[in-house]
Amino acid sequence: MSSHQRVRGRYRDTEKTTSSSDSDSDIPLPSLSTKRRTGKYWTDRHATGLGNLLALSFVLWLFAKGTGFEFPFPKPSTPPSVTPKFIEEGIRQCEIINRSIPHFEPSSNKRKENDRYVKGTKPTLLKNGTLWTGEKDGHEVLYGVDILIENGLIRKIGKSKDILLSLKERKDAVEEVELNGSWVTPGIVDLHSHMGVDAAPETFGSEDTNSVKQSVMPFLRSLDGFNTHDLAFNLSISGGITTMLVLPGSADSIGGQAFPFKPRWTAENTPQSMLVEPAWKIDNGTWARTHSWRHIKHACGENPKRVYSQTRMDNAYDFRQAYTHGKELKDKQDRWCTSPKTQTEPFPTSLDWEVLSDVIRGNVKVNIHCYETTDLNSLVRISNEFQFPIAAFHHAHETYLVPELLKQAWGPPPAVAIFSTNARYKREAYRGTQFAPKILSEEGLSVIMKSDHPVLDSRYLIAEASWANHFGLNTTIALNSVTTSPAKAMGLDHRIGYLREGYDADIVIWDSFPLVLGATPKQTYIDGIKQILHPISHEKPVHAQKIPPTGKWDKEAREAVEFRGDQDLRPKKSAKNVIFQDVGEFHLSTNTFAEYDVQTFEEGKGVVIVQAGEITCVGKCSTEQTESGFEIINLKGGAITPGVITVGSKLGLVEIDQEKSTWDGVAPDPLNDGSELTNGLLIHGVDGAQFDGKNELLAYRAGVTTGVAYPKSSSWINGISFSFSPGALHPLSEGAIQSSYGALHITLDNSKTSVSTKIAILRKLLTQDQPEDAKTELTEAFDMIKDGKLVLVVKTDKADTIASLIRLKKEHASKSKITILGGLESWLVAEELAENDIGVIVAPVRSYPGDWNTKRILPSVPLSNHTLPSYLVSRGITVGLGIKEEWQAPNTMYEAAWVYANSPSGIFTKSEALDLVGKNLEKLLGLNTNKGSQTKAWVAHQGDPFSFGGKIRGVKGVGQVEIDLF
Ligand SMILES: *[C@@H]1O[C@H](CO)[C@@H](O)[C@H](O)[C@H]1NC(C)=O
Ligand SMILES: *[C@@H]1O[C@H](CO)[C@@H](O)[C@H](O)[C@H]1NC(C)=O
Ligand SMILES: *[C@@H]1O[C@H](CO)[C@@H](O)[C@H](O)[C@H]1NC(C)=O
Ligand SMILES: *[C@@H]1O[C@H](CO)[C@@H](O)[C@H](O)[C@H]1NC(C)=O
């Protein structure tokens, strides 16, 4: 059906053996002292036995001397070195704890072999690449350069001539790959992942992210819960991920120890074979501590508060108490080691606290999930009280407000590992801003973009860096943020994070400049092994190979700081008369503007005149008479496009997802609530509408002119959706509600009632005529659905469930209008959907097999030719794009651009890609289009709306006369 490559191992090179004998990172453990020991060291308990032994030896020695017979006993000048086992072991432990903190010189050609090298891997010569190496603080770009990969390492980077010379004798043994100038970067490094412990598809049996037995568990190890069958490994590799730090979850104050892994398949097929530089390893029958970094996860703020019903004060006490134990243990150990030989007790240790004493010794990278100023401050105090450095604060949505505080942490300032646009989902994330990466980097802090996979699919971690770049983080730092900077924070920058000779051959070849919107790997190498057996890529336009401009947001970033993340986002300026100059494209090809059709203009030639709120001229317009009294805006080759529609989240009903007091609430089950009053009741989402929130206003500024929301419900019958203007102040303000009675929304997957029961109920509702006295608002809605007068929007992903729905329509309700929302597996039944005229709102746009119902995704390039939307469109289905969470609403337009960039050419024109978030959604959601109201909304983009780096300058909302200007 498609060339979908998703089966683990199918696109892997065969690997024969895993490596084992790495000694790079081992500290040589000195052999035990053979110094002569005398009785005075020993305690009574030992003295008796030893005294006897010595006496006996002496007698035997005398005897032997006399007879000339040589006994196998030491001579008295070197009496027996019989150190008790516990002292020997203790001395070994002292060696380990007293060595210097891990410090590694950058690898060089001295390294002959990667310890993860798989024997039999063919050397590879990547020819004629454009390399972003990570060198010179990320400023170095090498053009027309080759890379020789050998023994799992980057052996040489240079011009082909030199490399080929060095290869003369064995040229035929080398696989040559022509890159034709493609961009090449080091592998993407993810500092915050739960891959393997929060495995896809999520099932009860595979959920091992958080232990909630108690809030302080430094002794837990993510390695112990790491599932090697996670479907995400291959998907993330196809997005360029080559190393990730797998952290325990953030439910606990101290959730446990983290481990760096590479996601590639290994022949051994075990968690330990996927580790990079583990702090311990099984070594020839011993459990040996290496000199590598250890890693630990802490969390502050709302998570431990929620999970353990505690306060922030308890959280801080948790840390103080735990670190007091760690410090006591460290002091005890240090005392023991000052004179091991006088010790009567074994070396002191503690399964519970030993890692914290190692934190205080500086051997552990401390990664702290911590959002808010108050929490950041507590942890900075605690790091000083106990004198340990913090590797990174994660999520850290308020760090941009307190850069100086971070510099007060003990030791070097922590890095900040953040999301780009994922914010406002909980109160401690509410002041988050998309400008944080820019602000923090300008404060000299190390900025790292991370996935928190599967919170964000780490396959698209590069897009986080692109978003950060779009919102003002400069290009070099944006690339560093997913390569060199996380490698440093992980303590692995001596072998990964750079394209550098002697480094692990973890390499990504891109189809465009990696920060360009939609950039996708063509191939990923890990340890020199090609990861994608049959990659598919689409030719990207020439401009996509160029380094894009960094977005200019100085004013907005300053405001975010000035108002502590609570700046007024309402439009502040508007005009009825506007002249847009240098318009590159005009996309309002709907009926309203039929006379204009889609037009493109040569540089500087396109003008659009708006007079009294109406577009009066497009193209070659004389502006001489009109200039006075007009706002003049130069779009720098940008475009006028239709307003965007968002659906799928609770935008318009919820402000902070994890704060119930900010919601409309949850609707009861109209079928089974047990109450006369609610039985058969149809909930109208519009009655819970609430506006003027950050998500709505940000969406409006991003060109979203219509939001569609349906009620949250405890049942599978959600209720009636409504559509609204995201720029509105409240539901009664003018034009706020666009349609109060949209479609009936129901949810089929994942709830207590079985899918088959739901289908049976739907069958009954769609086929039986209710007697007059049994009619309810709900049954009346189904009467309308039967007649095709009301759209039924069904949230479901699973192909089999969609199949039941198709059958239902075919057999019982052929006139009905049904739309699938979600639809991740819908491509499997595309022909049948098309035949029965059922459309799909794909949500989220980029598929991830998060649960059992979404296991069979169409993964898109480089694993499949089609994106899910392009596949469905190519089969004649009406397709729209949706989202899942409120924070995603402002990104909607760029999701359409992503689909456009990564679909096979010829499926969409740009206008058709825009219809995915416009016209098509109107049809699929049954929005009232009689008045053509939605189509009258439009957006003026400065710069290309299909690329990052631009900005929206004007929005004409639905039914508005004034154009809001930004
Ligand atoms: C390298 O690739 C560039 C870009 O495609 C091309 O112009 C150039 O001719 C190539 N050089 C060689 C030596 O193949
Ligand atoms: C492994 O340990 C055994 C027994 O201690 C020893 O004889 C052998 O040489 C060791 N092998 C390696 C490779 O170190
Ligand atoms: C990016 O910012 C850093 C630090 O502010 C600066 O050193 C560097 O030159 C900038 N790079 C570019 C390409 O602007
Ligand atoms: C990808 O899809 C397009 C459009 O359907 C088709 O023309 C092309 O041949 C396909 N390419 C591959 C590699 O399957």
PDB file of N, CA and C in Angstrom, residues 148-215:
ATOM      1  N   LEU A 148      35.280  10.858   5.854  1.00  0.00           N
ATOM      2  CA  LEU A 148      35.563   9.418   5.861  1.00  0.00           C
ATOM      3  C   LEU A 148      35.191   8.845   7.229  1.00  0.00           C
ATOM      4  N   ILE A 149      34.342   7.823   7.179  1.00  0.00           N
ATOM      5  CA  ILE A 149      33.896   7.154   8.409  1.00  0.00           C
ATOM      6  C   ILE A 149      34.574   5.791   8.480  1.00  0.00           C
ATOM      7  N   GLU A 150      35.174   5.491   9.599  1.00  0.00           N
ATOM      8  CA  GLU A 150      35.851   4.203   9.748  1.00  0.00           C
ATOM      9  C   GLU A 150      35.837   3.789  11.217  1.00  0.00           C
ATOM     10  N   ASN A 151      35.641   2.528  11.470  1.00  0.00           N
ATOM     11  CA  ASN A 151      35.620   2.008  12.849  1.00  0.00           C
ATOM     12  C   ASN A 151      34.649   2.760  13.758  1.00  0.00           C
ATOM     13  N   GLY A 152      33.547   3.196  13.166  1.00  0.00           N
ATOM     14  CA  GLY A 152      32.543   3.888  13.962  1.00  0.00           C
ATOM     15  C   GLY A 152      32.893   5.331  14.270  1.00  0.00           C
ATOM     16  N   LEU A 153      33.980   5.809  13.701  1.00  0.00           N
ATOM     17  CA  LEU A 153      34.451   7.168  13.987  1.00  0.00           C
ATOM     18  C   LEU A 153      34.494   8.008  12.726  1.00  0.00           C
ATOM     19  N   ILE A 154      34.492   9.327  12.928  1.00  0.00           N
ATOM     20  CA  ILE A 154      34.839  10.219  11.834  1.00  0.00           C
ATOM     21  C   ILE A 154      36.356  10.185  11.747  1.00  0.00           C
ATOM     22  N   ARG A 155      36.854   9.547  10.705  1.00  0.00           N
ATOM     23  CA  ARG A 155      38.302   9.383  10.588  1.00  0.00           C
ATOM     24  C   ARG A 155      38.922  10.643  10.003  1.00  0.00           C
ATOM     25  N   LYS A 156      38.275  11.188   8.976  1.00  0.00           N
ATOM     26  CA  LYS A 156      38.878  12.345   8.319  1.00  0.00           C
ATOM     27  C   LYS A 156      37.807  13.233   7.697  1.00  0.00           C
ATOM     28  N   ILE A 157      38.028  14.546   7.809  1.00  0.00           N
ATOM     29  CA  ILE A 157      37.167  15.522   7.135  1.00  0.00           C
ATOM     30  C   ILE A 157      38.078  16.340   6.241  1.00  0.00           C
ATOM     31  N   GLY A 158      37.745  16.427   4.959  1.00  0.00           N
ATOM     32  CA  GLY A 158      38.625  17.203   4.092  1.00  0.00           C
ATOM     33  C   GLY A 158      38.169  17.157   2.657  1.00  0.00           C
ATOM     34  N   LYS A 159      39.024  17.640   1.803  1.00  0.00           N
ATOM     35  CA  LYS A 159      38.719  17.623   0.371  1.00  0.00           C
ATOM     36  C   LYS A 159      38.977  16.222  -0.162  1.00  0.00           C
ATOM     37  N   SER A 160      38.158  15.787  -1.104  1.00  0.00           N
ATOM     38  CA  SER A 160      38.233  14.401  -1.554  1.00  0.00           C
ATOM     39  C   SER A 160      39.618  13.966  -1.940  1.00  0.00           C
ATOM     40  N   LYS A 161      40.326  14.866  -2.614  1.00  0.00           N
ATOM     41  CA  LYS A 161      41.625  14.497  -3.147  1.00  0.00           C
ATOM     42  C   LYS A 161      42.494  13.900  -2.037  1.00  0.00           C
ATOM     43  N   ASP A 162      42.589  14.629  -0.930  1.00  0.00           N
ATOM     44  CA  ASP A 162      43.458  14.193   0.168  1.00  0.00           C
ATOM     45  C   ASP A 162      42.953  12.887   0.777  1.00  0.00           C
ATOM     46  N   ILE A 163      41.630  12.821   0.968  1.00  0.00           N
ATOM     47  CA  ILE A 163      41.088  11.630   1.609  1.00  0.00           C
ATOM     48  C   ILE A 163      41.310  10.419   0.725  1.00  0.00           C
ATOM     49  N   LEU A 164      41.067  10.594  -0.571  1.00  0.00           N
ATOM     50  CA  LEU A 164      41.215   9.449  -1.474  1.00  0.00           C
ATOM     51  C   LEU A 164      42.662   8.982  -1.516  1.00  0.00           C
ATOM     52  N   LEU A 165      43.587   9.945  -1.436  1.00  0.00           N
ATOM     53  CA  LEU A 165      45.002   9.558  -1.410  1.00  0.00           C
ATOM     54  C   LEU A 165      45.271   8.654  -0.217  1.00  0.00           C
ATOM     55  N   SER A 166      44.750   9.058   0.926  1.00  0.00           N
ATOM     56  CA  SER A 166      45.015   8.284   2.141  1.00  0.00           C
ATOM     57  C   SER A 166      44.343   6.922   2.078  1.00  0.00           C
ATOM     58  N   LEU A 167      43.478   6.741   1.088  1.00  0.00           N
ATOM     59  CA  LEU A 167      42.696   5.507   1.016  1.00  0.00           C
ATOM     60  C   LEU A 167      43.151   4.577  -0.086  1.00  0.00           C
ATOM     61  N   LYS A 168      44.136   5.031  -0.821  1.00  0.00           N
ATOM     62  CA  LYS A 168      44.518   4.407  -2.084  1.00  0.00           C
ATOM     63  C   LYS A 168      44.323   2.892  -2.148  1.00  0.00           C
ATOM     64  N   GLU A 169      44.930   2.185  -1.191  1.00  0.00           N
ATOM     65  CA  GLU A 169      44.951   0.720  -1.300  1.00  0.00           C
ATOM     66  C   GLU A 169      43.581   0.082  -1.122  1.00  0.00           C
ATOM     67  N   ARG A 170      42.729   0.741  -0.308  1.00  0.00           N
ATOM     68  CA  ARG A 170      41.513   0.018   0.060  1.00  0.00           C
ATOM     69  C   ARG A 170      40.268   0.713  -0.457  1.00  0.00           C
ATOM     70  N   LYS A 171      40.413   1.410  -1.551  1.00  0.00           N
ATOM     71  CA  LYS A 171      39.306   2.219  -2.040  1.00  0.00           C
ATOM     72  C   LYS A 171      38.040   1.386  -2.250  1.00  0.00           C
ATOM     73  N   ASP A 172      38.223   0.158  -2.747  1.00  0.00           N
ATOM     74  CA  ASP A 172      37.049  -0.668  -3.069  1.00  0.00           C
ATOM     75  C   ASP A 172      36.298  -1.124  -1.819  1.00  0.00           C
ATOM     76  N   ALA A 173      36.967  -1.049  -0.702  1.00  0.00           N
ATOM     77  CA  ALA A 173      36.301  -1.502   0.532  1.00  0.00           C
ATOM     78  C   ALA A 173      35.421  -0.416   1.128  1.00  0.00           C
ATOM     79  N   VAL A 174      35.428   0.733   0.479  1.00  0.00           N
ATOM     80  CA  VAL A 174      34.722   1.881   1.057  1.00  0.00           C
ATOM     81  C   VAL A 174      33.431   2.143   0.293  1.00  0.00           C
ATOM     82  N   GLU A 175      32.358   2.347   1.032  1.00  0.00           N
ATOM     83  CA  GLU A 175      31.105   2.713   0.396  1.00  0.00           C
ATOM     84  C   GLU A 175      31.110   4.216   0.155  1.00  0.00           C
ATOM     85  N   GLU A 176      30.924   4.604  -1.087  1.00  0.00           N
ATOM     86  CA  GLU A 176      30.944   6.035  -1.391  1.00  0.00           C
ATOM     87  C   GLU A 176      29.522   6.554  -1.537  1.00  0.00           C
ATOM     88  N   VAL A 177      29.254   7.685  -0.898  1.00  0.00           N
ATOM     89  CA  VAL A 177      27.919   8.271  -0.961  1.00  0.00           C
ATOM     90  C   VAL A 177      28.053   9.697  -1.470  1.00  0.00           C
ATOM     91  N   GLU A 178      27.382   9.985  -2.572  1.00  0.00           N
ATOM     92  CA  GLU A 178      27.458  11.318  -3.168  1.00  0.00           C
ATOM     93  C   GLU A 178      26.420  12.222  -2.492  1.00  0.00           C
ATOM     94  N   LEU A 179      26.867  13.316  -1.916  1.00  0.00           N
ATOM     95  CA  LEU A 179      25.925  14.189  -1.201  1.00  0.00           C
ATOM     96  C   LEU A 179      25.468  15.386  -2.028  1.00  0.00           C
ATOM     97  N   ASN A 180      26.187  15.670  -3.122  1.00  0.00           N
ATOM     98  CA  ASN A 180      25.789  16.800  -3.981  1.00  0.00           C
ATOM     99  C   ASN A 180      25.546  18.088  -3.218  1.00  0.00           C
ATOM    100  N   GLY A 181      26.363  18.327  -2.253  1.00  0.00           N
ATOM    101  CA  GLY A 181      26.257  19.614  -1.541  1.00  0.00           C
ATOM    102  C   GLY A 181      25.220  19.641  -0.429  1.00  0.00           C
ATOM    103  N   SER A 182      24.599  18.505  -0.105  1.00  0.00           N
ATOM    104  CA  SER A 182      23.595  18.501   0.969  1.00  0.00           C
ATOM    105  C   SER A 182      24.207  18.972   2.289  1.00  0.00           C
ATOM    106  N   TRP A 183      23.369  19.571   3.112  1.00  0.00           N
ATOM    107  CA  TRP A 183      23.800  19.979   4.442  1.00  0.00           C
ATOM    108  C   TRP A 183      24.035  18.754   5.319  1.00  0.00           C
ATOM    109  N   VAL A 184      25.099  18.818   6.087  1.00  0.00           N
ATOM    110  CA  VAL A 184      25.449  17.718   6.987  1.00  0.00           C
ATOM    111  C   VAL A 184      25.702  18.325   8.374  1.00  0.00           C
ATOM    112  N   THR A 185      25.134  17.709   9.396  1.00  0.00           N
ATOM    113  CA  THR A 185      25.389  18.175  10.769  1.00  0.00           C
ATOM    114  C   THR A 185      25.742  16.985  11.649  1.00  0.00           C
ATOM    115  N   PRO A 186      26.264  17.271  12.840  1.00  0.00           N
ATOM    116  CA  PRO A 186      26.407  16.188  13.808  1.00  0.00           C
ATOM    117  C   PRO A 186      25.010  15.653  14.145  1.00  0.00           C
ATOM    118  N   GLY A 187      24.924  14.453  14.667  1.00  0.00           N
ATOM    119  CA  GLY A 187      23.645  13.899  15.102  1.00  0.00           C
ATOM    120  C   GLY A 187      22.986  14.795  16.135  1.00  0.00           C
ATOM    121  N   ILE A 188      21.663  14.749  16.161  1.00  0.00           N
ATOM    122  CA  ILE A 188      20.910  15.580  17.104  1.00  0.00           C
ATOM    123  C   ILE A 188      20.937  14.905  18.482  1.00  0.00           C
ATOM    124  N   VAL A 189      21.216  15.712  19.491  1.00  0.00           N
ATOM    125  CA  VAL A 189      21.362  15.202  20.856  1.00  0.00           C
ATOM    126  C   VAL A 189      20.215  15.762  21.702  1.00  0.00           C
ATOM    127  N   ASP A 190      19.514  14.869  22.361  1.00  0.00           N
ATOM    128  CA  ASP A 190      18.338  15.276  23.148  1.00  0.00           C
ATOM    129  C   ASP A 190      18.654  15.137  24.633  1.00  0.00           C
ATOM    130  N   LEU A 191      18.693  16.237  25.327  1.00  0.00           N
ATOM    131  CA  LEU A 191      19.072  16.220  26.744  1.00  0.00           C
ATOM    132  C   LEU A 191      17.941  15.739  27.653  1.00  0.00           C
ATOM    133  N   HIS A 192      16.738  15.656  27.112  1.00  0.00           N
ATOM    134  CA  HIS A 192      15.615  15.307  27.984  1.00  0.00           C
ATOM    135  C   HIS A 192      14.641  14.419  27.222  1.00  0.00           C
ATOM    136  N   SER A 193      14.774  13.120  27.455  1.00  0.00           N
ATOM    137  CA  SER A 193      13.917  12.170  26.748  1.00  0.00           C
ATOM    138  C   SER A 193      13.432  11.111  27.729  1.00  0.00           C
ATOM    139  N   HIS A 194      12.242  10.579  27.438  1.00  0.00           N
ATOM    140  CA  HIS A 194      11.761   9.421  28.195  1.00  0.00           C
ATOM    141  C   HIS A 194      11.594   8.224  27.262  1.00  0.00           C
ATOM    142  N   MET A 195      12.331   8.264  26.163  1.00  0.00           N
ATOM    143  CA  MET A 195      12.241   7.143  25.235  1.00  0.00           C
ATOM    144  C   MET A 195      12.656   5.864  25.952  1.00  0.00           C
ATOM    145  N   GLY A 196      11.969   4.789  25.640  1.00  0.00           N
ATOM    146  CA  GLY A 196      12.301   3.526  26.289  1.00  0.00           C
ATOM    147  C   GLY A 196      11.586   3.329  27.616  1.00  0.00           C
ATOM    148  N   VAL A 197      11.465   4.384  28.415  1.00  0.00           N
ATOM    149  CA  VAL A 197      10.734   4.221  29.687  1.00  0.00           C
ATOM    150  C   VAL A 197       9.266   4.618  29.540  1.00  0.00           C
ATOM    151  N   ASP A 198       9.006   5.484  28.574  1.00  0.00           N
ATOM    152  CA  ASP A 198       7.618   5.865  28.269  1.00  0.00           C
ATOM    153  C   ASP A 198       7.410   5.467  26.806  1.00  0.00           C
ATOM    154  N   ALA A 199       7.385   4.170  26.590  1.00  0.00           N
ATOM    155  CA  ALA A 199       7.514   3.637  25.240  1.00  0.00           C
ATOM    156  C   ALA A 199       6.225   3.738  24.438  1.00  0.00           C
ATOM    157  N   ALA A 200       6.384   3.807  23.124  1.00  0.00           N
ATOM    158  CA  ALA A 200       5.250   3.805  22.193  1.00  0.00           C
ATOM    159  C   ALA A 200       5.081   2.396  21.619  1.00  0.00           C
ATOM    160  N   PRO A 201       3.853   1.920  21.485  1.00  0.00           N
ATOM    161  CA  PRO A 201       2.631   2.558  21.964  1.00  0.00           C
ATOM    162  C   PRO A 201       2.513   2.400  23.470  1.00  0.00           C
ATOM    163  N   GLU A 202       1.951   3.414  24.098  1.00  0.00           N
ATOM    164  CA  GLU A 202       1.825   3.368  25.550  1.00  0.00           C
ATOM    165  C   GLU A 202       0.795   2.304  25.946  1.00  0.00           C
ATOM    166  N   THR A 203       1.213   1.435  26.818  1.00  0.00           N
ATOM    167  CA  THR A 203       0.310   0.431  27.373  1.00  0.00           C
ATOM    168  C   THR A 203       0.590   0.396  28.863  1.00  0.00           C
ATOM    169  N   PHE A 204      -0.305  -0.177  29.617  1.00  0.00           N
ATOM    170  CA  PHE A 204      -0.047  -0.311  31.045  1.00  0.00           C
ATOM    171  C   PHE A 204       1.278  -1.026  31.265  1.00  0.00           C
ATOM    172  N   GLY A 205       1.487  -2.061  30.436  1.00  0.00           N
ATOM    173  CA  GLY A 205       2.662  -2.907  30.626  1.00  0.00           C
ATOM    174  C   GLY A 205       3.987  -2.244  30.310  1.00  0.00           C
ATOM    175  N   SER A 206       3.959  -1.130  29.602  1.00  0.00           N
ATOM    176  CA  SER A 206       5.239  -0.540  29.203  1.00  0.00           C
ATOM    177  C   SER A 206       5.478   0.821  29.851  1.00  0.00           C
ATOM    178  N   GLU A 207       4.627   1.195  30.766  1.00  0.00           N
ATOM    179  CA  GLU A 207       4.736   2.529  31.365  1.00  0.00           C
ATOM    180  C   GLU A 207       5.685   2.468  32.564  1.00  0.00           C
ATOM    181  N   ASP A 208       6.904   2.952  32.387  1.00  0.00           N
ATOM    182  CA  ASP A 208       7.911   2.880  33.456  1.00  0.00           C
ATOM    183  C   ASP A 208       8.631   4.204  33.657  1.00  0.00           C
ATOM    184  N   THR A 209       7.912   5.281  33.497  1.00  0.00           N
ATOM    185  CA  THR A 209       8.563   6.597  33.568  1.00  0.00           C
ATOM    186  C   THR A 209       8.749   7.074  34.998  1.00  0.00           C
ATOM    187  N   ASN A 210       7.680   6.933  35.773  1.00  0.00           N
ATOM    188  CA  ASN A 210       7.683   7.467  37.130  1.00  0.00           C
ATOM    189  C   ASN A 210       7.403   6.368  38.134  1.00  0.00           C
ATOM    190  N   SER A 211       8.159   6.366  39.213  1.00  0.00           N
ATOM    191  CA  SER A 211       7.730   5.595  40.367  1.00  0.00           C
ATOM    192  C   SER A 211       7.086   6.608  41.305  1.00  0.00           C
ATOM    193  N   VAL A 212       5.976   6.217  41.926  1.00  0.00           N
ATOM    194  CA  VAL A 212       5.338   7.169  42.847  1.00  0.00           C
ATOM    195  C   VAL A 212       5.267   6.568  44.243  1.00  0.00           C
ATOM    196  N   LYS A 213       6.279   5.765  44.559  1.00  0.00           N
ATOM    197  CA  LYS A 213       6.267   5.140  45.886  1.00  0.00           C
ATOM    198  C   LYS A 213       6.645   6.129  46.974  1.00  0.00           C
ATOM    199  N   GLN A 214       7.529   7.048  46.651  1.00  0.00           N
ATOM    200  CA  GLN A 214       7.865   8.125  47.583  1.00  0.00           C
ATOM    201  C   GLN A 214       8.539   9.222  46.783  1.00  0.00           C
ATOM    202  N   SER A 215       8.668  10.373  47.379  1.00  0.00           N
ATOM    203  CA  SER A 215       9.104  11.515  46.594  1.00  0.00           C
ATOM    204  C   SER A 215      10.629  11.608  46.423  1.00  0.00           C
TER     205      SER A 215
END
